[in-house]
Amino acid sequence: MRKLTLLIAAILCLTSTPSWVDDAAAQNTSQNVAQNDGDQKTVLAILGDVWHRPAFLDRHLVGPLRDEGWMADVIMDYDVPWDDFENYDLIILSRYGQEDFDYYRYRDRNPDAERKTWMTLEQSMLFVEYVESGGSILLYHDGFGSTPCEFGTVLLARSCFISHPERIEITVSTLDGMPEITEGVADSFVVRDEEYVVEMDESETNVFLESHSPEHGRSPQGWAHTFGDGKVVVLIPGHFMDTIEHPMINRLIQNSLDWLNE
């Protein structure tokens, strides 16, 4: 009887797929744009770094587009198709500029090791050319801080990352700057997240989201504008899982995607 039970268990293991395998496969779906028949919209998503889990970002940023029938190229390493941006209807960037994997691996044996970047300044300017020519880009969380001030994504964002403190409770409030993106979002809600401090001229964009905390006062947390012939949305809250899973953050992501693709 025990042998029969073990045999049945073995058969079940061979014929069933654990849910986490299904999730991983779905989250790591990366299609080749060359296979597109021309009718299907395509998104390039460059996701994740040493601080942020790419598969989780894929689920919440790219998942809504897949549900709408989009083809997705998801880059979870550094093999970015720099010469193919024109093939995409949308780019999502949620990765900061430092390439920390080697740095963290070797810093203990080499205290003077310097962090490298995963893209050159010349490559960063390809994002600018893409949007100026009519492309759309969502810079999520740390995506707009991928380059030094005056280059690449910072130019697109019209803002420069200064710092963020440790995780705290912040009150997030919507503003009137972009009703298309704040539709259906509560006037204010509370999350525990990194509260980004940025340097920007708010007259050059449309701030639709801000945060308030007793520790740090007020800071912009979401803004959008046109850039050349294209569109840019910057949405910051989302370092922690429970923040990106918050229904109001999910709605802001969906609204941002909708506006970028109008």
C-alpha positions as a LaTeX table, in Angstrom:
\begin{tabular}{lrrr}
\hline
Residue & $x$ (\AA) & $y$ (\AA) & $z$ (\AA) \\
\hline
Met1 & 0.00 & 0.00 & 0.00 \\
Arg2 & 2.84 & 2.38 & 0.88 \\
Lys3 & 4.50 & 1.70 & $-2.52$ \\
Leu4 & 1.22 & 2.46 & $-4.29$ \\
Thr5 & 0.87 & 5.76 & $-2.40$ \\
Leu6 & 4.42 & 6.78 & $-3.33$ \\
Leu7 & 3.78 & 5.87 & $-6.98$ \\
Ile8 & 0.63 & 8.01 & $-7.11$ \\
Ala9 & 2.48 & 10.91 & $-5.51$ \\
Ala10 & 5.28 & 10.62 & $-8.05$ \\
Ile11 & 2.79 & 10.62 & $-10.95$ \\
Leu12 & 1.09 & 13.73 & $-9.56$ \\
Cys13 & 4.43 & 15.50 & $-9.30$ \\
Leu14 & 5.21 & 14.71 & $-12.91$ \\
Thr15 & 1.82 & 15.71 & $-14.30$ \\
Ser16 & 1.09 & 18.85 & $-12.27$ \\
Thr17 & 2.92 & 22.16 & $-12.31$ \\
Pro18 & 3.35 & 24.11 & $-9.07$ \\
Ser19 & 1.63 & 27.48 & $-9.13$ \\
Trp20 & 4.90 & 29.31 & $-8.60$ \\
Val21 & 6.24 & 27.82 & $-11.83$ \\
Asp22 & 3.22 & 29.11 & $-13.72$ \\
Asp23 & 3.67 & 32.53 & $-12.16$ \\
Ala24 & 7.37 & 32.65 & $-12.98$ \\
Ala25 & 6.75 & 31.63 & $-16.57$ \\
Ala26 & 4.02 & 34.22 & $-16.99$ \\
Gln27 & 6.08 & 36.94 & $-15.36$ \\
Asn28 & 9.14 & 36.22 & $-17.49$ \\
Thr29 & 7.29 & 36.16 & $-20.82$ \\
Ser30 & 9.53 & 37.86 & $-23.35$ \\
Gln31 & 8.39 & 37.92 & $-26.95$ \\
Asn32 & 10.43 & 38.87 & $-29.98$ \\
Val33 & 9.05 & 41.97 & $-31.65$ \\
Ala34 & 9.97 & 40.52 & $-35.03$ \\
Gln35 & 7.15 & 37.99 & $-34.52$ \\
Asn36 & 4.53 & 40.73 & $-34.24$ \\
Asp37 & 2.03 & 40.69 & $-37.09$ \\
Gly38 & 1.71 & 44.48 & $-36.99$ \\
Asp39 & $-1.69$ & 44.65 & $-35.30$ \\
Gln40 & $-0.57$ & 43.83 & $-31.77$ \\
Lys41 & 0.79 & 46.58 & $-29.55$ \\
Thr42 & 4.18 & 45.96 & $-27.96$ \\
Val43 & 5.75 & 47.11 & $-24.72$ \\
Leu44 & 9.38 & 47.02 & $-23.65$ \\
Ala45 & 9.67 & 46.71 & $-19.86$ \\
Ile46 & 13.11 & 47.10 & $-18.25$ \\
Leu47 & 12.59 & 45.96 & $-14.69$ \\
Gly48 & 14.36 & 45.31 & $-11.43$ \\
Asp49 & 17.66 & 45.85 & $-9.69$ \\
Val50 & 19.34 & 44.71 & $-6.51$ \\
Trp51 & 16.65 & 46.44 & $-4.42$ \\
His52 & 13.52 & 45.68 & $-6.44$ \\
Arg53 & 12.14 & 42.30 & $-7.54$ \\
Pro54 & 11.60 & 42.24 & $-11.30$ \\
Ala55 & 8.97 & 39.49 & $-11.39$ \\
Phe56 & 6.82 & 41.39 & $-8.94$ \\
Leu57 & 7.13 & 44.58 & $-10.99$ \\
Asp58 & 6.25 & 42.58 & $-14.10$ \\
Arg59 & 3.03 & 41.37 & $-12.53$ \\
His60 & 1.77 & 44.83 & $-11.64$ \\
Leu61 & 3.20 & 46.98 & $-14.45$ \\
Val62 & 3.09 & 44.66 & $-17.46$ \\
Gly63 & 0.31 & 42.33 & $-16.37$ \\
Pro64 & $-2.48$ & 44.83 & $-17.14$ \\
Leu65 & $-1.16$ & 45.22 & $-20.69$ \\
Arg66 & $-0.95$ & 41.47 & $-21.25$ \\
Asp67 & $-4.57$ & 41.24 & $-20.13$ \\
Glu68 & $-5.39$ & 43.67 & $-22.94$ \\
Gly69 & $-3.56$ & 41.56 & $-25.53$ \\
Trp70 & $-0.24$ & 43.39 & $-25.67$ \\
Met71 & 2.98 & 41.65 & $-26.60$ \\
Ala72 & 5.65 & 42.17 & $-23.92$ \\
Asp73 & 9.45 & 42.14 & $-24.06$ \\
Val74 & 10.53 & 42.04 & $-20.42$ \\
Ile75 & 14.20 & 42.67 & $-19.68$ \\
Met76 & 15.22 & 41.41 & $-16.26$ \\
Asp77 & 18.95 & 41.45 & $-17.01$ \\
Tyr78 & 21.02 & 44.03 & $-18.91$ \\
Asp79 & 20.44 & 42.81 & $-22.46$ \\
Val80 & 18.48 & 45.91 & $-23.47$ \\
Pro81 & 17.58 & 46.20 & $-27.18$ \\
Trp82 & 19.01 & 49.70 & $-27.51$ \\
Asp83 & 18.70 & 49.80 & $-31.29$ \\
Asp84 & 15.09 & 48.64 & $-31.40$ \\
Phe85 & 13.17 & 51.21 & $-29.35$ \\
Glu86 & 11.26 & 52.33 & $-32.43$ \\
Asn87 & 9.56 & 48.92 & $-32.54$ \\
Tyr88 & 7.71 & 49.55 & $-29.27$ \\
Asp89 & 4.48 & 51.41 & $-28.58$ \\
Leu90 & 5.45 & 51.91 & $-24.93$ \\
Ile91 & 8.49 & 51.62 & $-22.68$ \\
Ile92 & 8.25 & 50.94 & $-18.95$ \\
Leu93 & 11.42 & 51.60 & $-16.95$ \\
Ser94 & 11.60 & 50.60 & $-13.31$ \\
Arg95 & 15.30 & 50.22 & $-12.60$ \\
Tyr96 & 17.79 & 52.62 & $-11.12$ \\
Gly97 & 21.12 & 53.47 & $-12.67$ \\
Gln98 & 23.63 & 51.54 & $-10.58$ \\
Glu99 & 24.64 & 48.00 & $-11.47$ \\
Asp100 & 25.00 & 46.68 & $-7.94$ \\
Phe101 & 25.26 & 42.93 & $-8.40$ \\
Asp102 & 29.02 & 42.84 & $-8.90$ \\
Tyr103 & 29.48 & 45.67 & $-6.43$ \\
Tyr104 & 27.77 & 43.82 & $-3.61$ \\
Arg105 & 29.48 & 40.58 & $-4.50$ \\
Tyr106 & 33.00 & 41.98 & $-4.40$ \\
Arg107 & 32.91 & 45.03 & $-2.11$ \\
Asp108 & 33.91 & 43.11 & 1.03 \\
Arg109 & 37.10 & 41.87 & $-0.60$ \\
Asn110 & 37.66 & 45.18 & $-2.37$ \\
Pro111 & 36.40 & 48.08 & $-0.22$ \\
Asp112 & 37.38 & 50.58 & $-2.93$ \\
Ala113 & 35.20 & 48.92 & $-5.57$ \\
Glu114 & 33.08 & 51.41 & $-7.48$ \\
Arg115 & 29.53 & 50.85 & $-8.57$ \\
Lys116 & 29.12 & 50.62 & $-12.31$ \\
Thr117 & 26.13 & 51.69 & $-14.33$ \\
Trp118 & 24.18 & 49.32 & $-16.56$ \\
Met119 & 23.91 & 51.85 & $-19.38$ \\
Thr120 & 26.11 & 54.57 & $-20.80$ \\
Leu121 & 25.07 & 58.21 & $-20.93$ \\
Glu122 & 24.83 & 57.86 & $-24.71$ \\
Gln123 & 22.44 & 54.95 & $-24.32$ \\
Ser124 & 20.37 & 56.90 & $-21.81$ \\
Met125 & 19.77 & 59.57 & $-24.44$ \\
Leu126 & 18.09 & 56.94 & $-26.64$ \\
Phe127 & 15.12 & 57.12 & $-24.28$ \\
Val128 & 14.94 & 60.86 & $-24.97$ \\
Glu129 & 15.07 & 60.33 & $-28.75$ \\
Tyr130 & 12.37 & 57.67 & $-28.49$ \\
Val131 & 9.93 & 59.92 & $-26.64$ \\
Glu132 & 10.72 & 63.04 & $-28.68$ \\
Ser133 & 9.82 & 61.03 & $-31.78$ \\
Gly134 & 6.39 & 60.13 & $-30.41$ \\
Gly135 & 7.02 & 57.27 & $-27.99$ \\
Ser136 & 5.50 & 56.94 & $-24.52$ \\
Ile137 & 7.33 & 56.02 & $-21.34$ \\
Leu138 & 6.32 & 55.15 & $-17.79$ \\
Leu139 & 9.12 & 55.86 & $-15.31$ \\
Tyr140 & 8.08 & 53.89 & $-12.26$ \\
His141 & 9.53 & 54.34 & $-8.78$ \\
Asp142 & 13.31 & 54.49 & $-9.28$ \\
Gly143 & 13.12 & 54.53 & $-13.09$ \\
Phe144 & 13.42 & 58.29 & $-13.41$ \\
Gly145 & 16.61 & 58.30 & $-11.33$ \\
Ser146 & 18.48 & 56.05 & $-13.73$ \\
Thr147 & 20.89 & 58.74 & $-14.91$ \\
Pro148 & 22.70 & 61.78 & $-13.49$ \\
Cys149 & 20.91 & 65.11 & $-13.69$ \\
Glu150 & 20.77 & 66.59 & $-17.21$ \\
Phe151 & 20.86 & 63.20 & $-18.94$ \\
Gly152 & 18.44 & 60.60 & $-20.25$ \\
Thr153 & 15.54 & 59.76 & $-17.99$ \\
Val154 & 16.14 & 62.79 & $-15.78$ \\
Leu155 & 15.61 & 65.04 & $-18.81$ \\
Leu156 & 12.44 & 63.13 & $-19.65$ \\
Ala157 & 11.17 & 63.33 & $-16.08$ \\
Arg158 & 12.04 & 67.04 & $-15.78$ \\
Ser159 & 13.17 & 66.26 & $-12.27$ \\
Cys160 & 16.20 & 64.94 & $-10.44$ \\
Phe161 & 16.24 & 62.44 & $-7.59$ \\
Ile162 & 17.82 & 63.83 & $-4.42$ \\
Ser163 & 17.25 & 61.21 & $-1.72$ \\
His164 & 14.74 & 59.12 & 0.13 \\
Pro165 & 14.55 & 58.37 & 3.84 \\
Glu166 & 13.78 & 55.02 & 5.41 \\
Arg167 & 10.29 & 53.62 & 5.06 \\
Ile168 & 7.70 & 55.70 & 6.87 \\
Glu169 & 3.95 & 56.17 & 6.86 \\
Ile170 & 2.98 & 58.83 & 4.34 \\
Thr171 & $-0.32$ & 60.34 & 3.32 \\
Val172 & $-0.66$ & 60.36 & $-0.45$ \\
Ser173 & $-3.01$ & 62.93 & $-1.97$ \\
Thr174 & $-4.24$ & 63.52 & $-5.50$ \\
Leu175 & $-4.11$ & 66.91 & $-7.23$ \\
Asp176 & $-5.99$ & 68.41 & $-10.17$ \\
Gly177 & $-3.05$ & 68.40 & $-12.60$ \\
Met178 & $-4.01$ & 65.22 & $-14.50$ \\
Pro179 & $-7.64$ & 64.17 & $-13.95$ \\
Glu180 & $-7.18$ & 61.41 & $-16.54$ \\
Ile181 & $-4.67$ & 59.71 & $-14.23$ \\
Thr182 & $-6.39$ & 60.37 & $-10.89$ \\
Glu183 & $-9.87$ & 59.29 & $-12.00$ \\
Gly184 & $-11.27$ & 56.78 & $-9.51$ \\
Val185 & $-8.45$ & 57.40 & $-7.02$ \\
Ala186 & $-9.27$ & 58.50 & $-3.47$ \\
Asp187 & $-8.48$ & 62.09 & $-2.60$ \\
Ser188 & $-5.99$ & 60.78 & $-0.03$ \\
Phe189 & $-4.80$ & 57.44 & 1.31 \\
Val190 & $-2.02$ & 56.16 & 3.53 \\
Val191 & 0.86 & 53.84 & 2.63 \\
Arg192 & 4.18 & 52.94 & 4.20 \\
Asp193 & 6.83 & 53.55 & 1.60 \\
Glu194 & 9.96 & 55.47 & 0.63 \\
Glu195 & 9.07 & 59.14 & 0.32 \\
Tyr196 & 11.18 & 60.44 & $-2.54$ \\
Val197 & 12.67 & 63.91 & $-2.36$ \\
Val198 & 13.16 & 65.42 & $-5.82$ \\
Glu199 & 14.39 & 68.63 & $-7.37$ \\
Met200 & 12.07 & 69.98 & $-10.04$ \\
Asp201 & 10.29 & 72.98 & $-11.47$ \\
Glu202 & 6.65 & 71.99 & $-11.06$ \\
Ser203 & 5.59 & 74.58 & $-13.62$ \\
Glu204 & 7.17 & 72.40 & $-16.34$ \\
Thr205 & 4.92 & 69.40 & $-15.71$ \\
Asn206 & 1.56 & 68.39 & $-14.23$ \\
Val207 & 1.89 & 67.10 & $-10.68$ \\
Phe208 & $-1.04$ & 64.80 & $-9.93$ \\
Leu209 & 0.19 & 63.11 & $-6.76$ \\
Glu210 & 1.96 & 64.36 & $-3.64$ \\
Ser211 & 2.89 & 63.00 & $-0.24$ \\
His212 & 2.84 & 64.49 & 3.23 \\
Ser213 & 4.56 & 63.31 & 6.38 \\
Pro214 & 5.37 & 64.92 & 9.74 \\
Glu215 & 9.00 & 64.00 & 9.19 \\
His216 & 9.54 & 65.50 & 5.73 \\
Gly217 & 6.64 & 67.75 & 4.83 \\
Arg218 & 5.39 & 67.69 & 1.25 \\
Ser219 & 6.94 & 66.07 & $-1.84$ \\
Pro220 & 5.68 & 65.39 & $-5.40$ \\
Gln221 & 5.09 & 61.68 & $-6.02$ \\
Gly222 & 3.54 & 61.59 & $-9.48$ \\
Trp223 & 3.59 & 63.86 & $-12.54$ \\
Ala224 & 3.05 & 63.73 & $-16.30$ \\
His225 & 3.62 & 65.82 & $-19.41$ \\
Thr226 & 4.21 & 65.71 & $-23.13$ \\
Phe227 & 7.81 & 65.71 & $-24.35$ \\
Gly228 & 8.39 & 66.44 & $-27.99$ \\
Asp229 & 5.82 & 64.32 & $-29.79$ \\
Gly230 & 5.64 & 61.78 & $-26.95$ \\
Lys231 & 4.37 & 61.37 & $-23.39$ \\
Val232 & 5.96 & 60.83 & $-19.99$ \\
Val233 & 4.49 & 59.65 & $-16.69$ \\
Val234 & 6.52 & 59.47 & $-13.48$ \\
Leu235 & 4.92 & 57.51 & $-10.64$ \\
Ile236 & 6.98 & 56.96 & $-7.51$ \\
Pro237 & 5.17 & 55.00 & $-4.74$ \\
Gly238 & 5.93 & 51.28 & $-5.04$ \\
His239 & 9.15 & 50.19 & $-3.35$ \\
Phe240 & 7.40 & 47.69 & $-1.10$ \\
Met241 & 4.98 & 44.93 & $-2.09$ \\
Asp242 & 2.11 & 46.16 & 0.01 \\
Thr243 & 2.44 & 49.60 & $-1.59$ \\
Ile244 & 2.32 & 48.45 & $-5.20$ \\
Glu245 & $-0.54$ & 46.10 & $-4.27$ \\
His246 & $-2.56$ & 48.97 & $-2.77$ \\
Pro247 & $-5.74$ & 49.36 & $-4.84$ \\
Met248 & $-5.17$ & 53.11 & $-5.30$ \\
Ile249 & $-1.63$ & 52.53 & $-6.61$ \\
Asn250 & $-2.98$ & 49.85 & $-8.94$ \\
Arg251 & $-5.55$ & 52.33 & $-10.24$ \\
Leu252 & $-2.88$ & 54.99 & $-10.76$ \\
Ile253 & $-0.78$ & 52.50 & $-12.74$ \\
Gln254 & $-3.73$ & 51.51 & $-14.93$ \\
Asn255 & $-4.74$ & 55.12 & $-15.51$ \\
Ser256 & $-1.16$ & 56.04 & $-16.39$ \\
Leu257 & $-0.96$ & 53.22 & $-18.92$ \\
Asp258 & $-4.29$ & 54.27 & $-20.42$ \\
Trp259 & $-3.19$ & 57.91 & $-20.78$ \\
Leu260 & 0.14 & 56.98 & $-22.30$ \\
Asn261 & $-1.63$ & 54.91 & $-24.93$ \\
Glu262 & $-4.41$ & 57.26 & $-25.91$ \\
\hline
\end{tabular}
